[in-house]
PDB file of C-alpha atoms in Angstrom:
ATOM      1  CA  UNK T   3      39.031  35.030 102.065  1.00 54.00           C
ATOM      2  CA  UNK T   4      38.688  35.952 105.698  1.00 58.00           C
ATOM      3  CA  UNK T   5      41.215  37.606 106.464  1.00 62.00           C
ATOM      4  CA  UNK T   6      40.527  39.815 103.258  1.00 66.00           C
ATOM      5  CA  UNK T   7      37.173  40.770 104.579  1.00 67.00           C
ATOM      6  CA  UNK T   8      38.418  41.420 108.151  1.00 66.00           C
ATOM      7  CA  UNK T   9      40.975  44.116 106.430  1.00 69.00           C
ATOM      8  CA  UNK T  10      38.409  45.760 104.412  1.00 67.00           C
ATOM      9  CA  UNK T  11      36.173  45.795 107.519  1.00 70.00           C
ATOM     10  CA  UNK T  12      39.239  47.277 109.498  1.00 67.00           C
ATOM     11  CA  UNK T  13      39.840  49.842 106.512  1.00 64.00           C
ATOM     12  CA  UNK T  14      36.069  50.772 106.230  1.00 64.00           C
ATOM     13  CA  UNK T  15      36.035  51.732 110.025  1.00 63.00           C
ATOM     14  CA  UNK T  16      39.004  53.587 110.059  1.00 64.00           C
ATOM     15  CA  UNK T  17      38.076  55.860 107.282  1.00 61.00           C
ATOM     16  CA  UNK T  18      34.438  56.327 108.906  1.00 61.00           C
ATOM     17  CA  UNK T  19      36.130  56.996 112.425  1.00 57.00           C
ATOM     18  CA  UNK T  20      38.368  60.074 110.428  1.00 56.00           C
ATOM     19  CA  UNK T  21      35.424  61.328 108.817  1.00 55.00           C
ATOM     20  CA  UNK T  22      33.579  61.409 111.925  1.00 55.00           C
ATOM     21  CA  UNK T  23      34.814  65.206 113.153  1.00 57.00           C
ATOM     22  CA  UNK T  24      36.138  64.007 116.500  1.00 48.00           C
ATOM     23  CA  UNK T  25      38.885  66.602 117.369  1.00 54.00           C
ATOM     24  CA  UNK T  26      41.399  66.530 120.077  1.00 50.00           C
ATOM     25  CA  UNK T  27      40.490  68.828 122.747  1.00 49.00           C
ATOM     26  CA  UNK T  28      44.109  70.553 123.553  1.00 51.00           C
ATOM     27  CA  UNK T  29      45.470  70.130 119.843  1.00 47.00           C
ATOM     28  CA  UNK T  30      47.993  72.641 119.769  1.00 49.00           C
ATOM     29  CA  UNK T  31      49.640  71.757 122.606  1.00 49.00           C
ATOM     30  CA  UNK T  32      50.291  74.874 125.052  1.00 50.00           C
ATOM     31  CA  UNK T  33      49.867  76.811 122.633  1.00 54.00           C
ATOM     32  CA  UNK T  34      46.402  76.122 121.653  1.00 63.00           C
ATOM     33  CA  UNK T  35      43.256  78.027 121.867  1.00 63.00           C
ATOM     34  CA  UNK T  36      42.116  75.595 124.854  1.00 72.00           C
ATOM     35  CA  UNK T  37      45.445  75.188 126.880  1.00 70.00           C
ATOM     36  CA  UNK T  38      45.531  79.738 126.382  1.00 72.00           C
ATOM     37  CA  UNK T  39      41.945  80.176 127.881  1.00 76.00           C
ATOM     38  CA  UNK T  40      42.660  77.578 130.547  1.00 83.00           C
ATOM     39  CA  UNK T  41      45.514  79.321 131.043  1.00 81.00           C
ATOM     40  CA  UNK T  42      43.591  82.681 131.923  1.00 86.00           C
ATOM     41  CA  UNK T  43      41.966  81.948 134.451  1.00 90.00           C
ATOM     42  CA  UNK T  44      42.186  82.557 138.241  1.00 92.00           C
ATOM     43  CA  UNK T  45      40.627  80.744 141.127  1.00 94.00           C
ATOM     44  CA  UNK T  46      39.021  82.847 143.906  1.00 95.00           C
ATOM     45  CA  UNK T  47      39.357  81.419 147.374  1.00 96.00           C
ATOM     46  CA  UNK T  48      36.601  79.155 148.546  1.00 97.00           C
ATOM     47  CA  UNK T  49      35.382  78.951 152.287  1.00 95.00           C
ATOM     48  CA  UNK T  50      36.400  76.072 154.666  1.00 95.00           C
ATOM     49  CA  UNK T  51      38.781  73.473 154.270  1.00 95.00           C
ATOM     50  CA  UNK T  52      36.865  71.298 151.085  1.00 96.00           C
ATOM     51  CA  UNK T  53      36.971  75.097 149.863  1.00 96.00           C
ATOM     52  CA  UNK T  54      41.231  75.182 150.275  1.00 97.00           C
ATOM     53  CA  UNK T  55      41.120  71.251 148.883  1.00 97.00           C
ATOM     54  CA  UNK T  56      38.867  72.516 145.922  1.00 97.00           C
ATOM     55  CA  UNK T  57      40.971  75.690 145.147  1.00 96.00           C
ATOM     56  CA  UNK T  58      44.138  73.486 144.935  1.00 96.00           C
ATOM     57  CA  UNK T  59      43.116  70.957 143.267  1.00 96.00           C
ATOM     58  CA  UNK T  60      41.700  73.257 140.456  1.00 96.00           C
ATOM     59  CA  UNK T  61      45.190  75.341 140.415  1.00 92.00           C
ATOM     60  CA  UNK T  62      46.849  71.851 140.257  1.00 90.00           C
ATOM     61  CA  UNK T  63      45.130  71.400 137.257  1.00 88.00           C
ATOM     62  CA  UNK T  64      45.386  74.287 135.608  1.00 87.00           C
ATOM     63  CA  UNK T  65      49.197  75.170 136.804  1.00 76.00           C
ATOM     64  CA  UNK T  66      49.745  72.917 133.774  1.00 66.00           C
ATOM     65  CA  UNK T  67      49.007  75.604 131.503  1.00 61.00           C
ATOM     66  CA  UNK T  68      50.774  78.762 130.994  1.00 56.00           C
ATOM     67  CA  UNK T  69      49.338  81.893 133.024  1.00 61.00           C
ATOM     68  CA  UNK T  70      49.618  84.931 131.148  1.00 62.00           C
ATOM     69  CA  UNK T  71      46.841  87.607 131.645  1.00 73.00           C
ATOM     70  CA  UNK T  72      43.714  86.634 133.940  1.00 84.00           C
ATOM     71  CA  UNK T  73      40.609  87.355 131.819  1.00 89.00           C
ATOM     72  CA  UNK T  74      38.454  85.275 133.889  1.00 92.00           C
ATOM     73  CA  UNK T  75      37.966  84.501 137.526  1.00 94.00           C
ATOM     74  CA  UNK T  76      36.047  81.598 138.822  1.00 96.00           C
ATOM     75  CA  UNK T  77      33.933  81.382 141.616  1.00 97.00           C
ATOM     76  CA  UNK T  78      33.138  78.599 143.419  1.00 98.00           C
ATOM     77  CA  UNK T  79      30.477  77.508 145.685  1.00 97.00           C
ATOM     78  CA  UNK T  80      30.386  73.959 147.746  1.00 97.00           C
ATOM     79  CA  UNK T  81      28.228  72.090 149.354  1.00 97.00           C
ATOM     80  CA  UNK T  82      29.949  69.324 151.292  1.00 96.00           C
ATOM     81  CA  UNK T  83      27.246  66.912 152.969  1.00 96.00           C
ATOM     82  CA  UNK T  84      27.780  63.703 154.976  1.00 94.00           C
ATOM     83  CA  UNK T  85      25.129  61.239 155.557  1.00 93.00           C
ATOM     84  CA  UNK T  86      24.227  57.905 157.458  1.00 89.00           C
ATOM     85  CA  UNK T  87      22.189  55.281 155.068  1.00 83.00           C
ATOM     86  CA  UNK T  88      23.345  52.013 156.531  1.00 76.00           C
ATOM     87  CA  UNK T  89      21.736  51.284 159.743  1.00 79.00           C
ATOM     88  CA  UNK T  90      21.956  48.433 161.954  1.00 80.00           C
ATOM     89  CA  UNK T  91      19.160  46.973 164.226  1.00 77.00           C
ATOM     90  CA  UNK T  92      20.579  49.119 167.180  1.00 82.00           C
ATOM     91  CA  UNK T  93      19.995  52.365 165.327  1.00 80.00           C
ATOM     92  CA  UNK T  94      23.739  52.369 164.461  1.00 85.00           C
ATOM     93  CA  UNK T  95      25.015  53.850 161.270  1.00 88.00           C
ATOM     94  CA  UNK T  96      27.391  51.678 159.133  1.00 89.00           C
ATOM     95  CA  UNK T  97      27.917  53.542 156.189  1.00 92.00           C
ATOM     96  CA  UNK T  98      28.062  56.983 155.361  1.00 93.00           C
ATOM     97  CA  UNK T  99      27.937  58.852 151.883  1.00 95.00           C
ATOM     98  CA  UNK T 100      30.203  62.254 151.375  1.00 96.00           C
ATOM     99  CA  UNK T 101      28.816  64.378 148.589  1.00 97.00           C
ATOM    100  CA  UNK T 102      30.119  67.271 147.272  1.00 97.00           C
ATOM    101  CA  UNK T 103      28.553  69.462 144.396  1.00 98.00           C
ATOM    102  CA  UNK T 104      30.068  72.424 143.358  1.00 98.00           C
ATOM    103  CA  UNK T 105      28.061  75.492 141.784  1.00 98.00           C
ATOM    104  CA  UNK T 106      30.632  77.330 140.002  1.00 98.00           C
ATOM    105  CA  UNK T 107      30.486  80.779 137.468  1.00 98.00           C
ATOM    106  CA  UNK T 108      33.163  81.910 135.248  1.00 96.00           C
ATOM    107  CA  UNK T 109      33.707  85.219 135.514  1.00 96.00           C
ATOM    108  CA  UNK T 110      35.193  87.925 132.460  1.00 94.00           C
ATOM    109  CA  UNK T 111      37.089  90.148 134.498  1.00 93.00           C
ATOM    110  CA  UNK T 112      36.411  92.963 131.549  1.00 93.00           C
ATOM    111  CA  UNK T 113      32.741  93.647 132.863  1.00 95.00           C
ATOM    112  CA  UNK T 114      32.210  91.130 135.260  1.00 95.00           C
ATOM    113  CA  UNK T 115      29.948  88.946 132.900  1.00 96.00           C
ATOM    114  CA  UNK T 116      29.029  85.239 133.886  1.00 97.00           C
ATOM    115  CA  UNK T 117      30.004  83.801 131.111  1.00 95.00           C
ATOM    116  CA  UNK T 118      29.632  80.182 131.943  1.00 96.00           C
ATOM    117  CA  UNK T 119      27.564  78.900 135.008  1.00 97.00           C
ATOM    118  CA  UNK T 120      26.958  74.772 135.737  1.00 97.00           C
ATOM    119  CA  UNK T 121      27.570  72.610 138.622  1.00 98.00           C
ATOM    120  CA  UNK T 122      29.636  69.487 139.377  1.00 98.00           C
ATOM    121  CA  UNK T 123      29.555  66.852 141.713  1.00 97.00           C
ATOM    122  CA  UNK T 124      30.613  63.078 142.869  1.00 97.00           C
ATOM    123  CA  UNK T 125      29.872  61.110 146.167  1.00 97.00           C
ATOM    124  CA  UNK T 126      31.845  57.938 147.797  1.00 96.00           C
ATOM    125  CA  UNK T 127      30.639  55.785 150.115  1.00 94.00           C
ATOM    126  CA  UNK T 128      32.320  55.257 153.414  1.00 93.00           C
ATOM    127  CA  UNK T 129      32.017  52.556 155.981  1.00 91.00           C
ATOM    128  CA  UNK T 130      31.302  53.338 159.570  1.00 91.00           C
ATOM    129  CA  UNK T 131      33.839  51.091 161.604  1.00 89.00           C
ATOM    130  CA  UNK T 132      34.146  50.792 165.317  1.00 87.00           C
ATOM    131  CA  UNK T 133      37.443  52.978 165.305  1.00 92.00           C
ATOM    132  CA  UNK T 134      36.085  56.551 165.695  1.00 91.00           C
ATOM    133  CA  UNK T 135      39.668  57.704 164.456  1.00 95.00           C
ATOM    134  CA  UNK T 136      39.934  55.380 161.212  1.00 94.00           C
ATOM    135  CA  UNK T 137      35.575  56.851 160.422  1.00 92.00           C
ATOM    136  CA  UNK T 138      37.165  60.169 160.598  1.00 93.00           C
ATOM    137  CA  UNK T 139      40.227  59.173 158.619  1.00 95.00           C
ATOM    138  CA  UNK T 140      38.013  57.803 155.718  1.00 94.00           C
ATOM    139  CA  UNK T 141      35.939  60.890 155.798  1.00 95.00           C
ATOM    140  CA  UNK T 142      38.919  63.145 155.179  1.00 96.00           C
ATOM    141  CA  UNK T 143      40.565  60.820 152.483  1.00 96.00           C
ATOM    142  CA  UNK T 144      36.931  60.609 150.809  1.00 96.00           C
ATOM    143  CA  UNK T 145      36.802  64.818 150.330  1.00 97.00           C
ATOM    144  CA  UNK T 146      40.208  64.585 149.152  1.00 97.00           C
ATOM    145  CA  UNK T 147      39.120  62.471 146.451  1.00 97.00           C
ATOM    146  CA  UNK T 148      36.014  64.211 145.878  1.00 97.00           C
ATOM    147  CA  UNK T 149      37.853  67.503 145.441  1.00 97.00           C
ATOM    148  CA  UNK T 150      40.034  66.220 142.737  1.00 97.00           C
ATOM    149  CA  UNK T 151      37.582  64.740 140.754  1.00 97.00           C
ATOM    150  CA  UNK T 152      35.160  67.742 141.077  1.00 98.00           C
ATOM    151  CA  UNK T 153      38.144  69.769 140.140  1.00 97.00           C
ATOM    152  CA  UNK T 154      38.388  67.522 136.997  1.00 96.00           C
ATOM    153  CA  UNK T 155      34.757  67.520 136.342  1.00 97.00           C
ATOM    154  CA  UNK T 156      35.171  71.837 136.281  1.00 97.00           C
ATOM    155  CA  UNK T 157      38.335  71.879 134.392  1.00 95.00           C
ATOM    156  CA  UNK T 158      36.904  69.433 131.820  1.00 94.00           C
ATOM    157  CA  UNK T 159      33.847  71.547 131.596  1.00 96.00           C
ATOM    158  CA  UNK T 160      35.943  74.927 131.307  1.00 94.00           C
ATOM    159  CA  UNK T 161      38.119  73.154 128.502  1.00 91.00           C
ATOM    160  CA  UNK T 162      34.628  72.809 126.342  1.00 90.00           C
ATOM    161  CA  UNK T 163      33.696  76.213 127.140  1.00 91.00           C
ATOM    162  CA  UNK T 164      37.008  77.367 125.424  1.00 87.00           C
ATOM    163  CA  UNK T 165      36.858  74.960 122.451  1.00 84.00           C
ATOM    164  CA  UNK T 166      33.010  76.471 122.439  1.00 84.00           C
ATOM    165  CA  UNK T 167      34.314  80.176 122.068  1.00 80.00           C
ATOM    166  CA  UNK T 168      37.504  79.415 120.369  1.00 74.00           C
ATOM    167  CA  UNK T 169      35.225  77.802 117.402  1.00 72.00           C
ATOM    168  CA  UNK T 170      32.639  80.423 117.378  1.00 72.00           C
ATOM    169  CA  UNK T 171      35.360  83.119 117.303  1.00 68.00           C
ATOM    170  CA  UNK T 172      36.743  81.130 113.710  1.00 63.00           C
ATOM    171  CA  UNK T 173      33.360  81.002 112.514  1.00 60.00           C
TER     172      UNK T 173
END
């Protein structure tokens, strides 16, 4: 009698789940609406060296998708901050946090319309050690990190745009 009710629970949920309007976001493969508009878009260069980690991560991510005709451009501005929140009784910092927010526009390259402006952002926390080369080593492997997942963070957000337009353009 159990297991009867478990598989009608099971059953239940699964039809509720398909009826729910969840869609995949790149259905259609490379072909599809999202993986086309991704796939028209160009980075601009962004200043200083979070700026080059930034612009490669996002091309990384979007190299996946084929580039055919660049409708859009997207501009990117960072703001890369380090700073000391774990002090010691000698004044001596212990632990740092990196943050790095990105404001970024997407541009139509048709009449140079923002069409989509937001911002993105992650910190990480890195510990202060008494090897000045290892401090600097962390910092470095910390805005490598945050770049990539920024980069997702915009990429993600770009993909929604897309769906956005792609469904408004069907309805």
């Amino acid at each position: 009698m159990k297991y009867k009710r478990k598989s009608a629970m099971v059953v239940a949920a699964s039809l509720l789940l398909s009826s729910c309007g969840l869609q995949p976001l790149y259905s259609g493969g490379s072909n599809g609406a999202v993986a086309t508009a991704l796939g028209n878009v160009t980075v601009e260069p962004i200043e200083g060296k979070a700026g080059w980690l930034m612009r490669n991560a996002l091309n990384d991510q979007l190299s996946t998708f084929d580039r055919s005709e660049s409708r859009y451009r997207l501009v990117v501005e960072l703001d890369d901050k380090i700073a000391g929140f774990g002090v010691r009784s000698n004044d001596r910092i212990t632990r740092e946090r990196r943050t790095l927010r990105a404001r970024y526009q997407l541009v139509r390259v048709a009449d140079s319309k923002v069409v989509l402006d937001a911002t993105a952002g992650s910190d990480a926390g890195i510990d202060v050690v008494s090897s000045e080369y290892a401090t600097v080593a962390a910092e470095e492997t910390a805005l490598e990190n945050l770049s990539t997942r920024v980069a997702d963070q915009i990429v993600k957000r770009l993909s929604l745009f897309a769906r956005e337009q792609t469904n408004s353009a069907a309805n």
